[in-house]
């Protein structure tokens, strides 16, 4: 079976597709991954085609500010999405797969699938497209609207209308017909039921598969750094990192994390990422390990708690490691996961990134200790899952 995987976004959007691609390849399938450049994800030996976009460079240039995205829509956002839509379509069409598995940003995937007469499967890394009464679409409203939750899922359809011209170009490129595209033959959500309970009103074509993880546990930043290994063996430590959340206030966040850790007698491993946190030189000491990136698979299992932005990748990695999360949400789906984990007793109440302080973080660290039994229980449940294999089984059934 020839499987085309198409994704767009930062590292957290690419890594689940890499895990699925490696599992499919190991099972004897032909796989091509169409992805952005320089995502930070280790793609191993996968056949990778470029979309010609670099989300990391975009984030470093303008941060994650919604205001900046609106301001630069015509000069930055629109050209980037054109590449995702058009170049993604070109790469998929040239490969001639038997099935296309696509990220919601790759809006042209159904057009290509219809032109080739093949099924396609949507991957909702976060629940934002499949309507339910149980909760609002991730990244829309801050709290539940009860019976009106289903209305929040219309936002995605409105966003798609912004790129009609680019979709028309993709349709012309592959010889697609005008009109409505086909619905996904399956929707895959690489999310653990230990973190998100499956709503009763989702259709049977939606599969909450569990987390997609590489069998090797591979991590692009896992270089076997002896300095990191020595630090991890030196006693209890806190982990803090905000991934690609580059925005103002990074030094303030760094000072808050260091002060809170030291107040509790903890050392700290701090991942700077793309600039979401900065540790001023006057704070550096033997009780801190500071690096651009560190392997989650190595540092999370031994951490007393993980302070992070609440992206689903880090949420699941920390929970699977049995480590309580303290979520400091910035944008998009992060407040959603902060609320979900808190409601489930898996994390303290989230702290808004602009409100992060040493005292608030210190109180959250104390609350995180109370969450440890529930997190341990969730980690045991996740250890029994094989979401990657479940997803692959769904795909092979579509032939």
C-alpha positions as a printed Julia matrix, in Angstrom:
399×3 Matrix{Float64}:
   0.0    0.0     0.0
   1.3    3.46   -0.92
   0.59   5.91    1.88
   1.0    9.68    1.52
   1.26  11.56    4.82
   0.87  15.35    4.56
   1.32  17.65    7.52
   2.02  21.31    8.2
   3.02  23.31   11.26
   5.75  23.09   13.88
   7.45  20.08   15.45
   4.35  18.95   17.33
   2.45  18.73   14.03
   5.15  16.67   12.34
   6.23  14.13   14.97
   2.97  12.12   15.08
   3.11  11.71   11.3
   6.72  10.55   11.54
   5.7    7.93   14.1
   2.89   6.7    11.87
   5.13   6.73    8.79
   7.83   4.68   10.49
   5.31   2.11   11.72
   3.76   1.81    8.25
   7.17   1.45    6.65
   8.15  -1.27    9.13
   4.95  -3.1     8.2
   6.01  -3.18    4.54
   4.09  -0.22    3.15
   5.55   2.43    0.85
   5.4    5.8     2.61
   6.12   9.39    1.67
   5.89  12.27    4.15
   5.18  15.77    2.81
   6.21  18.24    5.5
   7.63  21.69    6.22
  11.38  22.3     6.33
  13.34  22.59    9.59
  10.51  21.45   11.86
  12.95  20.02   14.41
  11.41  16.56   14.08
  13.79  13.69   13.38
  12.36  12.07   10.23
  14.83   9.2    10.34
  14.93   7.2     7.1
  11.51   8.26    5.84
  11.07   9.45    2.25
  10.34  13.15    2.8
   9.14  15.74    0.28
   9.29  19.44    1.12
   6.33  21.83    1.01
   8.75  24.71    0.64
   7.69  26.35    3.91
   9.54  26.87    7.19
   7.28  27.41   10.2
  10.24  27.66   12.58
  11.65  30.6    10.64
   8.21  32.22   10.62
   7.89  31.85   14.4
  11.37  33.22   15.0
  10.6   36.2    12.77
   7.2   37.22   14.15
   6.59  35.04   17.22
   3.21  33.48   17.95
   1.25  36.7    18.24
  -2.21  36.54   16.68
  -2.01  40.29   16.1
   1.22  39.81   14.11
  -0.4   37.07   12.04
  -3.34  39.34   11.19
  -1.02  42.25   10.44
   1.16  40.11    8.16
  -1.62  38.09    6.58
  -1.04  39.27    3.0
   2.76  39.29    3.11
   3.5   36.24    5.27
   0.51  34.04    6.18
  -1.16  33.95    2.77
   2.03  33.03    0.83
   2.84  30.35    3.4
  -0.61  28.79    3.15
  -0.45  28.92   -0.63
   2.69  26.77   -0.5
   1.04  24.34    1.91
  -2.05  24.06   -0.3
  -0.48  24.1    -3.76
   2.91  22.49   -3.19
   1.34  19.96   -0.86
  -1.09  19.05   -3.63
   1.69  18.8    -6.2
   3.78  16.46   -4.02
   0.79  14.24   -3.2
  -0.39  14.02   -6.82
   3.08  13.12   -8.12
   3.38  10.26   -5.62
   0.13   8.58   -6.74
  -0.71   7.01   -3.37
  -3.44   4.58   -2.44
  -4.53   6.76    0.49
  -3.79  10.29    1.71
  -3.49  11.0     5.43
  -3.63  14.71    6.09
  -3.3   17.45    8.68
  -6.16  20.02    8.71
  -3.83  22.76    7.42
  -3.29  20.8     4.19
  -6.65  21.9     2.8
  -5.98  20.57   -0.7
  -5.62  16.92    0.35
  -9.29  15.97   -0.33
  -9.05  17.62   -3.77
  -6.06  15.43   -4.68
  -7.7   12.31   -3.27
 -10.83  12.92   -5.32
  -8.78  13.55   -8.48
  -6.99  10.23   -7.96
 -10.14   8.38   -6.89
  -8.68   7.26   -3.58
  -9.79   7.53    0.07
  -8.38  10.1     2.46
  -8.11  10.22    6.24
  -8.11  13.4     8.29
  -5.82  13.63   11.3
  -7.18  15.88   14.04
  -4.17  16.33   16.27
  -6.52  18.35   18.45
 -10.35  18.05   18.41
 -11.33  21.09   16.38
 -13.26  19.81   13.37
 -15.56  16.98   14.5
 -18.57  18.58   16.25
 -19.67  17.41   19.68
 -21.87  18.67   22.5
 -19.28  17.51   25.05
 -16.82  20.39   24.63
 -16.12  23.35   22.33
 -13.69  23.15   19.44
 -10.14  23.42   20.75
  -8.79  26.93   20.26
 -12.15  28.71   20.08
 -13.9   29.73   23.31
 -12.4   29.52   26.83
 -15.14  27.41   28.42
 -17.98  25.06   27.63
 -21.13  26.49   26.03
 -23.19  23.42   26.82
 -25.65  22.62   24.01
 -24.05  25.37   21.87
 -20.62  23.71   21.82
 -21.33  22.23   18.39
 -21.56  25.72   16.89
 -17.9   26.45   17.69
 -16.82  23.87   15.12
 -18.0   26.12   12.3
 -14.89  28.29   12.74
 -12.75  25.88   10.72
 -15.09  26.05    7.74
 -14.96  29.85    7.85
 -11.15  29.75    7.86
 -11.12  27.53    4.76
 -13.02  30.18    2.78
 -10.02  32.53    3.15
  -8.0   30.35    0.77
 -10.47  29.72   -2.07
  -8.1   31.07   -4.71
  -5.28  28.77   -3.6
  -7.63  25.79   -3.49
  -8.74  26.6    -7.03
  -5.1   26.64   -8.12
  -4.53  23.24   -6.5
  -7.67  21.87   -8.21
  -6.41  23.08  -11.59
  -2.98  21.55  -10.94
  -4.34  18.04  -10.33
  -7.28  18.16  -12.72
  -9.86  18.07   -9.98
 -13.54  18.74  -10.51
 -15.32  21.77   -9.15
 -17.83  21.37   -6.37
 -17.84  19.82   -2.95
 -15.02  17.46   -2.05
 -15.57  14.04   -0.5
 -15.69  13.56    3.24
 -12.82  11.72    4.96
 -13.2    7.96    4.92
 -11.88   8.09    8.48
 -10.86  10.69   11.03
  -7.89   9.77   13.21
  -7.18  11.48   16.53
  -3.76  10.56   17.96
  -4.95  11.31   21.5
  -5.1    8.99   24.5
  -8.52   8.23   26.03
  -6.72   8.64   29.35
  -6.53  12.35   28.53
  -9.68  12.91   26.49
 -12.84  10.87   26.9
 -14.5    9.98   23.59
 -17.82  11.85   23.23
 -20.88   9.7    22.65
 -22.0   11.81   19.69
 -18.93  11.3    17.51
 -19.65   9.16   14.42
 -18.15   5.68   14.09
 -15.7    6.91   11.45
 -13.87   8.94   14.12
 -11.15   6.96   15.86
  -9.59   8.13   19.13
  -6.58   5.9    18.58
  -4.29   6.82   21.45
  -0.96   8.63   21.2
   1.22   8.01   18.13
   4.73   7.29   19.42
   7.84   5.96   17.75
   8.75   2.43   18.79
  12.35   3.53   19.34
  11.29   6.5    21.46
  13.57   8.49   19.15
  14.04  12.21   19.62
  15.97  14.53   17.34
  17.59  16.26   20.33
  18.57  12.99   22.06
  22.29  13.07   21.41
  23.37  11.3    24.58
  24.78  14.51   26.05
  27.01  13.43   28.98
  26.49  16.79   30.72
  22.73  16.29   30.67
  23.06  12.7    31.86
  25.24  13.79   34.78
  22.75  16.51   35.72
  19.77  14.13   35.65
  21.55  11.8    38.03
  22.2   14.57   40.55
  18.83  14.56   42.32
  15.27  15.92   41.93
  14.66  18.45   39.2
  11.89  20.43   37.54
  11.47  20.55   33.75
  10.4   23.75   32.01
  10.07  24.5    28.32
   7.62  26.3    26.04
   8.54  24.76   22.69
   7.91  27.09   19.76
   6.06  29.73   21.79
   8.31  32.65   20.91
   6.79  35.84   22.31
   7.52  38.73   24.66
   8.15  38.16   28.37
  10.63  35.3    27.93
  13.06  36.62   30.57
  10.23  37.21   33.03
   9.14  33.62   32.6
  12.7   32.41   33.08
  13.08  34.31   36.33
   9.75  32.99   37.62
  10.68  29.35   36.88
  14.12  29.59   38.46
  12.84  31.4    41.55
  10.01  28.89   42.07
  12.33  25.91   41.67
  14.91  27.29   44.07
  12.25  28.17   46.64
  11.31  24.47   46.74
  14.89  23.24   46.74
  14.64  21.88   43.21
  17.13  21.96   40.4
  15.76  22.7    36.91
  16.19  21.54   33.34
  15.15  24.42   31.08
  14.61  24.06   27.33
  14.76  27.45   25.6
  13.03  26.25   22.41
  12.42  29.03   19.9
  12.48  31.72   22.58
   9.52  31.15   24.89
  11.79  31.27   27.91
  15.15  32.92   28.59
  17.4   32.42   31.62
  19.4   35.6    32.32
  23.12  35.07   32.89
  22.93  36.35   36.46
  20.71  33.37   37.37
  22.89  30.62   35.94
  24.3   28.12   38.42
  25.1   24.46   39.02
  21.44  23.81   39.86
  20.34  24.65   36.32
  20.77  22.81   33.03
  19.89  25.16   30.17
  19.82  24.1    26.51
  17.98  25.0    23.33
  16.3   21.58   23.28
  16.36  18.47   25.44
  14.85  15.03   24.71
  11.47  14.69   26.36
  11.9   10.93   26.38
  14.96  11.38   28.6
  14.07  14.25   30.92
  10.33  13.89   31.59
  10.29  10.51   33.36
  12.53  11.76   36.18
  11.06  15.27   36.55
   9.01  16.17   39.61
   6.77  18.24   37.34
   6.79  19.62   33.8
   6.07  23.31   33.24
   5.06  23.78   29.61
   2.74  25.52   27.17
   0.18  22.75   26.88
   0.7   21.55   23.33
  -0.83  18.1    22.94
   2.54  16.51   22.18
   4.06  17.65   25.47
   0.83  16.97   27.35
   0.87  13.35   26.26
   4.63  12.9    26.66
   4.52  14.18   30.25
   1.44  12.16   31.19
   2.84   8.98   29.64
   5.99   9.54   31.7
   3.91   9.78   34.88
   4.94  13.4    35.37
   2.35  16.02   36.43
   2.03  18.96   34.06
   1.78  22.62   35.01
   0.33  24.22   31.91
   1.08  27.83   31.02
  -1.04  28.29   27.86
  -0.23  30.87   25.2
  -2.54  30.38   22.19
  -4.76  28.05   20.16
  -5.59  24.68   21.74
  -3.36  25.14   24.8
  -6.05  26.61   27.1
  -8.27  23.7    26.04
  -5.74  21.13   27.25
  -5.06  23.09   30.41
  -8.76  22.96   31.25
  -9.14  19.29   30.27
  -6.22  18.13   32.42
  -7.33  20.21   35.39
 -10.91  18.93   35.17
  -9.59  15.35   35.06
  -7.39  15.86   38.11
  -4.25  15.41   36.0
  -2.88  18.93   36.52
  -3.31  22.04   38.67
  -5.31  24.93   37.28
  -3.45  26.41   34.29
  -1.56  29.69   34.72
  -1.98  32.27   31.96
   1.45  33.03   30.52
   1.13  36.75   31.24
   0.26  35.94   34.86
   3.15  33.52   35.47
   5.08  34.41   38.63
   7.28  32.6    41.12
   4.54  32.59   43.73
   1.85  31.25   41.37
   4.21  28.61   40.06
   5.21  27.64   43.58
   1.56  27.1    44.52
   1.02  25.07   41.35
   4.02  22.87   42.2
   2.41  22.06   45.53
  -0.88  21.25   43.8
   0.94  19.09   41.23
   1.99  16.73   44.02
  -1.71  16.12   44.75
  -2.27  15.18   41.09
   0.46  12.55   41.02
  -1.77   9.52   41.79
  -4.13  10.34   38.91
  -1.2   10.98   36.56
   0.34   7.65   37.54
  -2.95   5.92   36.77
  -3.17   7.64   33.38
   0.42   6.68   32.57
  -0.37   3.02   33.25
  -3.36   3.2    30.9
  -1.27   4.86   28.18
   1.39   2.17   28.49
  -1.24  -0.37   27.4
  -2.15   1.61   24.27
  -0.66   1.29   20.79
  -2.24   4.25   19.05
   0.15   4.1    16.1
  -0.77   0.53   15.28
  -4.48   1.26   15.78
  -4.25   4.12   13.26
  -2.38   1.95   10.76
  -5.04  -0.75   11.07
  -7.74   1.79   10.24
  -5.8    2.97    7.18
  -5.23  -0.51    5.8
  -8.95  -1.22    6.15
  -9.71   1.6     3.72
  -8.29  -0.22    0.69
